[in-house]
CSV table of C-alpha atoms (C1' of nucleotides) in Angstrom, one decimal:
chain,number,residue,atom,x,y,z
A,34,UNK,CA,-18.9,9.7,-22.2
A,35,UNK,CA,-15.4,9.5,-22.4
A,36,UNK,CA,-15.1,12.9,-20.3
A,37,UNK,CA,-16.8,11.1,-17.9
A,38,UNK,CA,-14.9,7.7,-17.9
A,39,UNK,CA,-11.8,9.9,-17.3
A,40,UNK,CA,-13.6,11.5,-14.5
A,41,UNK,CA,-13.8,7.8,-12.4
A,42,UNK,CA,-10.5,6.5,-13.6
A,43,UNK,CA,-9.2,9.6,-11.7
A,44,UNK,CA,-10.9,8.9,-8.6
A,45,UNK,CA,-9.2,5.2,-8.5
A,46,UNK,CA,-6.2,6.8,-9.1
A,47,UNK,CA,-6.7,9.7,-6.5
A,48,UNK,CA,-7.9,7.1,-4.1
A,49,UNK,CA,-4.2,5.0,-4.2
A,50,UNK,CA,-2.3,8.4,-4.2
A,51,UNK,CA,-4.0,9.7,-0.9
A,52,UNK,CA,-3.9,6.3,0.8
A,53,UNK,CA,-0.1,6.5,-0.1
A,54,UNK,CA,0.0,9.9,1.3
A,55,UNK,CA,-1.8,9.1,4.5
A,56,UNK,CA,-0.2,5.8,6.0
A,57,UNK,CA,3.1,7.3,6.2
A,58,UNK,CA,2.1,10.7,7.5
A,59,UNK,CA,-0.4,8.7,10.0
A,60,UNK,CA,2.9,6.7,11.2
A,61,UNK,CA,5.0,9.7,11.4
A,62,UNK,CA,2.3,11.5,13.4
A,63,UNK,CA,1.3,8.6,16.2
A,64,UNK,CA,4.3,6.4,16.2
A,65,UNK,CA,2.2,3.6,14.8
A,66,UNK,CA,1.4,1.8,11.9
A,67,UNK,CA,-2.3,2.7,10.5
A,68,UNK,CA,-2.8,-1.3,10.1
A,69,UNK,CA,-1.6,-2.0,14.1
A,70,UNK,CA,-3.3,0.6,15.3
A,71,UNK,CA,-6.1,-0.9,13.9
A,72,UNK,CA,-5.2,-4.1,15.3
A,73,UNK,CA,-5.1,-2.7,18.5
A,74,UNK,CA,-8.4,-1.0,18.3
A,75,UNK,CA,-9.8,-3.7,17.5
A,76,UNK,CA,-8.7,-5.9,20.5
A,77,UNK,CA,-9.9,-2.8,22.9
A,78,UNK,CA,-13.1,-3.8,22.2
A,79,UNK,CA,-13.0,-7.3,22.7
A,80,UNK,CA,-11.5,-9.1,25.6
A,81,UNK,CA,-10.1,-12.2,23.7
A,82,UNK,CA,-10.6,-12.5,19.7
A,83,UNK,CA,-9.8,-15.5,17.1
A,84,UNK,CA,-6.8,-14.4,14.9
A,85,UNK,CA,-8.7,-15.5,12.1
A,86,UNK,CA,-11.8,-13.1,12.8
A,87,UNK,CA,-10.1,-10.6,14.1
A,88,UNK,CA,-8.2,-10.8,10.4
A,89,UNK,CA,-11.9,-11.0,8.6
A,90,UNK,CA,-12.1,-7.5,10.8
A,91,UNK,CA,-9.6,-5.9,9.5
A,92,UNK,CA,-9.4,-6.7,5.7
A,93,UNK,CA,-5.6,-7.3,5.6
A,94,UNK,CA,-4.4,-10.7,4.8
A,95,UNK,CA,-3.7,-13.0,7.3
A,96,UNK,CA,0.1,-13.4,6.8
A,97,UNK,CA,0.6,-10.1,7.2
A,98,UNK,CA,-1.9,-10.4,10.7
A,99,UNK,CA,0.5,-12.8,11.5
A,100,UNK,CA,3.6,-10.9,11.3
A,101,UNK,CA,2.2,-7.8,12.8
A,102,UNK,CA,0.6,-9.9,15.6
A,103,UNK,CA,3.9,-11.4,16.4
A,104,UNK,CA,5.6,-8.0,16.6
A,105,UNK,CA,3.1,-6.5,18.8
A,106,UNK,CA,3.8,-9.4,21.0
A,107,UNK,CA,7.3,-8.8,21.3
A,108,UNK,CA,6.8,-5.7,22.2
A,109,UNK,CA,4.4,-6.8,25.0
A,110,UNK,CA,1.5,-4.9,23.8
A,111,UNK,CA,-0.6,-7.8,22.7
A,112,UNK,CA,-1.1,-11.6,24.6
A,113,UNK,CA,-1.2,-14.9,21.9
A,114,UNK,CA,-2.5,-18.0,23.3
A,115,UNK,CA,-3.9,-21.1,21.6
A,116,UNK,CA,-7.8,-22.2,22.1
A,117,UNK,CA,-7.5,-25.0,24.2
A,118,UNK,CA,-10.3,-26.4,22.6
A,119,UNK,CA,-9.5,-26.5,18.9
A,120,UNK,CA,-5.6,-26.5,18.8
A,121,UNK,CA,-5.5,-24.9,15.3
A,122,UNK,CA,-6.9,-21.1,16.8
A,123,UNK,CA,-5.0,-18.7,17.9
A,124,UNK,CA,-6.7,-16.6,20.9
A,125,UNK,CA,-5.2,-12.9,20.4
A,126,UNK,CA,-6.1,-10.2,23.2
A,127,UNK,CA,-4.4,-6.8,24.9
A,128,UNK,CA,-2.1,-7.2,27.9
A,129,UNK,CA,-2.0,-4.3,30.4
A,130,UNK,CA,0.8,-2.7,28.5
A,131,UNK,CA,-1.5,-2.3,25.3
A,132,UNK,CA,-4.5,-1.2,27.2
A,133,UNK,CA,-2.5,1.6,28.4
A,134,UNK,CA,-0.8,2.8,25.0
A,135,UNK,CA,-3.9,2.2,23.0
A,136,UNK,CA,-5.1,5.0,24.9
A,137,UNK,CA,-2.5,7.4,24.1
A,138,UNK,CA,-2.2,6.2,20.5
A,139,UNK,CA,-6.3,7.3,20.2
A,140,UNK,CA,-5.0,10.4,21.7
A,141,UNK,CA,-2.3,11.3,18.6
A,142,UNK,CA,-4.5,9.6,16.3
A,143,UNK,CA,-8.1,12.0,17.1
A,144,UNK,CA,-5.8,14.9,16.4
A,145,UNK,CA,-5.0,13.6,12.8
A,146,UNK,CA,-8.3,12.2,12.0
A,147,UNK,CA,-9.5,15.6,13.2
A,148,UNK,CA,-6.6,17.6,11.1
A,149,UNK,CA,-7.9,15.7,8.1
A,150,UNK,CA,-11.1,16.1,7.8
A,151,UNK,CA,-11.3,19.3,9.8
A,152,UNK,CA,-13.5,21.0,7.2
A,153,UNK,CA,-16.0,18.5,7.2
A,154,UNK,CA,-19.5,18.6,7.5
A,155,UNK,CA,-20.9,15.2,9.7
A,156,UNK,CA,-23.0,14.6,6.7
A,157,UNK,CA,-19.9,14.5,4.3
A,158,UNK,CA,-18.0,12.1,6.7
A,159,UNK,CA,-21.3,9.4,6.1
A,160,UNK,CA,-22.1,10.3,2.8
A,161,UNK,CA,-17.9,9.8,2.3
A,162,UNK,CA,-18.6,6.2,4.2
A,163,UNK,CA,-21.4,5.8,2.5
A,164,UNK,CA,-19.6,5.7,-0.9
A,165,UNK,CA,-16.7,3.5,0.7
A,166,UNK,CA,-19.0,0.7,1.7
A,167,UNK,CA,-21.0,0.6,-0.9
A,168,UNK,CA,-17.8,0.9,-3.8
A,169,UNK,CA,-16.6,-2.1,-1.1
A,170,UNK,CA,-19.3,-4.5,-2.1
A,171,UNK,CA,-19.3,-3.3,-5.5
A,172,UNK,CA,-16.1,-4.9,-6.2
A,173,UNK,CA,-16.6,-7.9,-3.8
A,174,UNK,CA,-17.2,-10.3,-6.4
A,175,UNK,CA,-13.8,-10.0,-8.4
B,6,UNK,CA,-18.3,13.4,20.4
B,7,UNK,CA,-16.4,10.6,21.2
B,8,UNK,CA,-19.2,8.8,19.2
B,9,UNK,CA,-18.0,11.3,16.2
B,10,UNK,CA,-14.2,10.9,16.9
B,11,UNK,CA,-15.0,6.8,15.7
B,12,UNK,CA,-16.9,7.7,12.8
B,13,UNK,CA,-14.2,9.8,11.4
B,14,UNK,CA,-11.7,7.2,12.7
B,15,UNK,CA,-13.2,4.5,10.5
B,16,UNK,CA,-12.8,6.8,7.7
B,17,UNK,CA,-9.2,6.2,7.8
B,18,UNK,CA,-9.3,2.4,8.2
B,19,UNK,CA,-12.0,2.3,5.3
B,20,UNK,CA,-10.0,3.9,3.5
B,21,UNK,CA,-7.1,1.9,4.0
B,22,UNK,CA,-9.0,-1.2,3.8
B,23,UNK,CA,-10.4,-0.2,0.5
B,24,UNK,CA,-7.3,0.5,-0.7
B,25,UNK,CA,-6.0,-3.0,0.3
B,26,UNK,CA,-8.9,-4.8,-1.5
B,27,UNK,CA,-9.2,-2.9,-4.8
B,28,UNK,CA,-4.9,-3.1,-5.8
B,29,UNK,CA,-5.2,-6.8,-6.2
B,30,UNK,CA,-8.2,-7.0,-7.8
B,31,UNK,CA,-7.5,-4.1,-10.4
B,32,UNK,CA,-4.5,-5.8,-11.1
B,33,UNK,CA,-5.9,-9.4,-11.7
B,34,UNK,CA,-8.7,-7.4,-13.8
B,35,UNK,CA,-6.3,-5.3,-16.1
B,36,UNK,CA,-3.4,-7.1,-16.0
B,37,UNK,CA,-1.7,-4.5,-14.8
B,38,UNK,CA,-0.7,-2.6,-11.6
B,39,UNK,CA,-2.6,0.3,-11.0
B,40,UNK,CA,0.7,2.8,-10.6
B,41,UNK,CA,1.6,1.7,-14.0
B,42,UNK,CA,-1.2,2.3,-15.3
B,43,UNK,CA,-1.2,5.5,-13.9
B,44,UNK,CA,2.3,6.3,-15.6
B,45,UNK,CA,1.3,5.1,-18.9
B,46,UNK,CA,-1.8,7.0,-18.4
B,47,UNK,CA,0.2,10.2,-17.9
B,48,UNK,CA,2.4,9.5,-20.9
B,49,UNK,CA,-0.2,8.9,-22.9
B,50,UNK,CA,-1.3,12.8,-22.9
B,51,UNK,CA,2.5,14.0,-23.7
B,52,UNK,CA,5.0,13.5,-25.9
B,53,UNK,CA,8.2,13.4,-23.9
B,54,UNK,CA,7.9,14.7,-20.0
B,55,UNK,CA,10.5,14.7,-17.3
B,56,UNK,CA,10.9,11.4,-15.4
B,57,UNK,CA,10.5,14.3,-12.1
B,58,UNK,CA,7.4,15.9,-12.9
B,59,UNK,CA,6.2,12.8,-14.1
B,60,UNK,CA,6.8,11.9,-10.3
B,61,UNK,CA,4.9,14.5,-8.8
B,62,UNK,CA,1.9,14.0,-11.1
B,63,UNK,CA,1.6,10.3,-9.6
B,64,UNK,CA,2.0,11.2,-6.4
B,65,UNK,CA,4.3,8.6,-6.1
B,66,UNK,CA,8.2,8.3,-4.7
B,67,UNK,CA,10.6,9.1,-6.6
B,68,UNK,CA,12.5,6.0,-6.1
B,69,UNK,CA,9.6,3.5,-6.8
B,70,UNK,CA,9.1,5.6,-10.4
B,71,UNK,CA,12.5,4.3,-10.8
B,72,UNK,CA,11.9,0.9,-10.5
B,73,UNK,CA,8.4,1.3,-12.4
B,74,UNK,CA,10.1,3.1,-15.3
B,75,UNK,CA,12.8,1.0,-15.9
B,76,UNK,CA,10.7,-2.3,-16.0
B,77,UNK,CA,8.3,-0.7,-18.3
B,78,UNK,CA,11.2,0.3,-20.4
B,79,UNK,CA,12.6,-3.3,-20.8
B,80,UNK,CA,8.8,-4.5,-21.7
B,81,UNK,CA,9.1,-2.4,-24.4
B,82,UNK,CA,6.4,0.4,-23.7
B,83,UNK,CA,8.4,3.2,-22.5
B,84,UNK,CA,11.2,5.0,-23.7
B,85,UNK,CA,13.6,7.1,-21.6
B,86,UNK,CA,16.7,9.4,-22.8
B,87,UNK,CA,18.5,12.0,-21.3
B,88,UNK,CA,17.8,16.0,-21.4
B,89,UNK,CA,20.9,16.8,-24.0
B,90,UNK,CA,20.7,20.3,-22.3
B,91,UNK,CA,20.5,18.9,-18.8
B,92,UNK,CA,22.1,15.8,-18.3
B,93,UNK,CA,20.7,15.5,-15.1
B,94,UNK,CA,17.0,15.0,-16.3
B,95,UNK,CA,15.7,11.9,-17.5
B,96,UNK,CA,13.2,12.3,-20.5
B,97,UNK,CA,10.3,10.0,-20.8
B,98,UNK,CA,7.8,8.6,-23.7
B,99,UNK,CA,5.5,6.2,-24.7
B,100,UNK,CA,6.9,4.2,-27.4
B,101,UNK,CA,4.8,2.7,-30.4
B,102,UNK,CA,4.3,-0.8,-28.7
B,103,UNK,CA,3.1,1.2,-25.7
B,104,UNK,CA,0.9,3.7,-27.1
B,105,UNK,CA,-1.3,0.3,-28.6
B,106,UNK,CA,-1.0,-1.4,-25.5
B,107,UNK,CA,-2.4,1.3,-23.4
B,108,UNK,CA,-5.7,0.7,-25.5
B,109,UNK,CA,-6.4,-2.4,-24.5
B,110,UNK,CA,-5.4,-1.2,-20.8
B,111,UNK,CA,-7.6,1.5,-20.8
B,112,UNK,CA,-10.7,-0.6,-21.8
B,113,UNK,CA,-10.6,-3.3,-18.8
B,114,UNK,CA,-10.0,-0.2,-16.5
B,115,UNK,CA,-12.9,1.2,-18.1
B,116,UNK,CA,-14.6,-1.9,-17.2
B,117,UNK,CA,-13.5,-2.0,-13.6
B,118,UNK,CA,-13.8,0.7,-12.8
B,119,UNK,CA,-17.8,1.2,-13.8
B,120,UNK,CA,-18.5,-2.2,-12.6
B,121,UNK,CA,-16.9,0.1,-8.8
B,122,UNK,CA,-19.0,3.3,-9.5
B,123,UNK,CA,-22.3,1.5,-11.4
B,124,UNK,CA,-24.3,2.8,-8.7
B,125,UNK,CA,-23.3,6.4,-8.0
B,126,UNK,CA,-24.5,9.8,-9.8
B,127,UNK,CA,-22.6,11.5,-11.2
B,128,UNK,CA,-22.9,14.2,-8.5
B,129,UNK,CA,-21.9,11.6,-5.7
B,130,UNK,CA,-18.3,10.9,-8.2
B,131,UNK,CA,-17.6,14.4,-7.7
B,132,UNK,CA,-18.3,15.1,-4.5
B,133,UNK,CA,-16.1,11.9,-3.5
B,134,UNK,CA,-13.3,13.6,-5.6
B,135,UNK,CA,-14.0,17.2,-4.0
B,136,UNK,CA,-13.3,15.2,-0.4
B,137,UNK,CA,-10.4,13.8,-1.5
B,138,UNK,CA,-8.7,16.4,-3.0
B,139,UNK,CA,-9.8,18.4,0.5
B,140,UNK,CA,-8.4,15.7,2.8
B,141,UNK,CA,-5.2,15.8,0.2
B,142,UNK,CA,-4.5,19.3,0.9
B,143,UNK,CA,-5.4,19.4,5.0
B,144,UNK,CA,-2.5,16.7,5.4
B,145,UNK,CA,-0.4,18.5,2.6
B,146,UNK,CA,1.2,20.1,5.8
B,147,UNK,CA,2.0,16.9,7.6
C,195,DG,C1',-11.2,-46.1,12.7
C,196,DT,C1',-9.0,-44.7,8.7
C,197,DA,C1',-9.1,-41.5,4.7
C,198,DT,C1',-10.5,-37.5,3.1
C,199,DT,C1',-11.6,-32.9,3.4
C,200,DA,C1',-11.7,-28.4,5.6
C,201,DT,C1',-9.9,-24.8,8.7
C,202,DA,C1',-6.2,-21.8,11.1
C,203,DT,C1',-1.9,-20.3,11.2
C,204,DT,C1',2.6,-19.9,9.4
C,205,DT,C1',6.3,-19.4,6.0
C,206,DG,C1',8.5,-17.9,1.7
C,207,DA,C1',8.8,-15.5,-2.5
C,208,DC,C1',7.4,-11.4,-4.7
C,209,DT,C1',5.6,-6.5,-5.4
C,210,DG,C1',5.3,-1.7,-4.3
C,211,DG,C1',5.8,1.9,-1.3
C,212,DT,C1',8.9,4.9,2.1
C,213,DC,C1',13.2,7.1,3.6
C,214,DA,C1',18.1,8.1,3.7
C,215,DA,C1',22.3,8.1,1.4
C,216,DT,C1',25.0,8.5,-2.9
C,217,DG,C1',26.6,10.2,-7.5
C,218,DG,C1',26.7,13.2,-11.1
C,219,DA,C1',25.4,17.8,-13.1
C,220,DT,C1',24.1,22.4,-12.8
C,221,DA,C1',23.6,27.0,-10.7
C,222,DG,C1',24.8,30.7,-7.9
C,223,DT,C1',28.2,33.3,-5.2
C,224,DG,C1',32.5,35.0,-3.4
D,205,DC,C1',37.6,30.4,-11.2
D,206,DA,C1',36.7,27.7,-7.3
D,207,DC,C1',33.0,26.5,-3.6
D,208,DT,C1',29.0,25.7,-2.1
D,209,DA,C1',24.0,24.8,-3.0
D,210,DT,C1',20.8,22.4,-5.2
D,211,DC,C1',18.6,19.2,-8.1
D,212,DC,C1',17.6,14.7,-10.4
D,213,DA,C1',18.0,10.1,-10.6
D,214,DT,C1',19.5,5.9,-8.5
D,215,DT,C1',20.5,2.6,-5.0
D,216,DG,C1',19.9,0.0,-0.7
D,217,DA,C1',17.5,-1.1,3.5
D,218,DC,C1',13.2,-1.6,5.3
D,219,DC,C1',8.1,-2.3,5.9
D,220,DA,C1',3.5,-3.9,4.5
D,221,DG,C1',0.7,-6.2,1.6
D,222,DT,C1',-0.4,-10.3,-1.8
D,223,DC,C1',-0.5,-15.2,-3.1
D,224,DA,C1',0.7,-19.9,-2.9
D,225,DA,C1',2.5,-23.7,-0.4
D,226,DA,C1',3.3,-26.0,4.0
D,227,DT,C1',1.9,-27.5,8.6
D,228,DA,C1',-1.0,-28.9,12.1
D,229,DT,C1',-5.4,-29.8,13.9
D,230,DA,C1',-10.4,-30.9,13.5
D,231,DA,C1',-14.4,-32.7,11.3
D,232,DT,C1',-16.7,-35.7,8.2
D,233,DA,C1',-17.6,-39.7,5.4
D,234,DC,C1',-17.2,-44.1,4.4
DNA sequence: GTATTATATTTGACTGGTCAATGGATAGTG
DNA sequence: CACTATCCATTGACCAGTCAAATATAATAC
């Protein structure tokens, strides 16, 4: 019993060491954050996007979508502009500029991904997800 | 293929994500962070350990062990002296106050952590560990 | 139509991590 | 013995996330 408690107090524990291993490695590797990258992989997909669901997207909070937001506009990869309609929105979307470096960034980010999990079977990468999600909505409700 | 590549992309962002939500929410559970926990945790098994391979057992850097270590110290549940024979070294124990606190600790972590895992074999908890130690070591060269 | 309430974004204060540079102590080598 | 290496801990500057408070706009209820 308690053998086995220890076992899944590790796995938090391994779980917040290997995220703090990745996200500087990832950065190092692409020349981008793991979070904008995400942002920007996001907007690929879309052509415009709220600021507030693209935030619901990406599980970060929204000051820090904010500040990354207003960075990746300065540095003319993404395009703010406010919903004409309802003056508190925010539309976000990629400008030309972004379009074209996402594309690169996917390139230096594949090789990582693929690095990382390059002894893995397709079944461990969902079962993996699998776990993810479902540990996700098992501690939704705190 | 490229359908793959995304699949093992979200991996990363999952894993970032779930990261992101479970910090704050262990925190607000326990009552304390997760990395000291973690230190306490190690402590807990030794009597006096160096503050360095303290360090690399958390997986953490150096400089943020620092910080941790010192605030723990001035709350009173560590203690930290320096190696007579090597005054470079920094010794580091659990003091009495700590060693009762960690108890209590320990229990809501308990409780947080099974409330995460309540659905998962046993199996699945170490096969999620296996893949993370894997993914640990093919980035170790990063 | 005004008052209240709700929503979207922003800002500020705080925490926790990284890296790079520093200081002090030891070890190794000529 | 001096000189250089190295090692350990610390510090400062920075980035990314959280929460809580502020702001501005919209929607709803009398």
């Amino acid at each position: 019993m308690s053998c086995s408690f220890s076992k899944q107090e590790q796995i938090l524990q391994q779980f917040k060491g290997l995220t703090n291993q990745i996200s500087p490695k990832f950065e190092r590797c692409t020349g981008i954050s793991a979070s904008r990258y995400e942002l920007l992989s996001q907007l690929y997909n879309t052509e415009e996007i709220n600021q507030s669901t693209l935030q619901k997207a990406v599980n970060i909070d929204g000051a820090a979508i904010t500040r990354h937001l207003k960075q990746l506009e300065t540095s003319g990869m993404v395009a703010r502009r406010r919903n004409p309609n309802d003056n508190r929105v925010i539309f976000v979307s990629l400008t030309e500029e972004g379009r074209q470096r996402i594309v690169e960034y996917r390139k230096e980010n594949m090789g990582f991904v693929k690095q990382m999990l390059h002894d893995f079977t397709h079944e461990e990468v969902d079962a993996l997800s699998d776990m993810m999600e479902r540990m996700q909505t098992n501690i939704s409700e705190y």
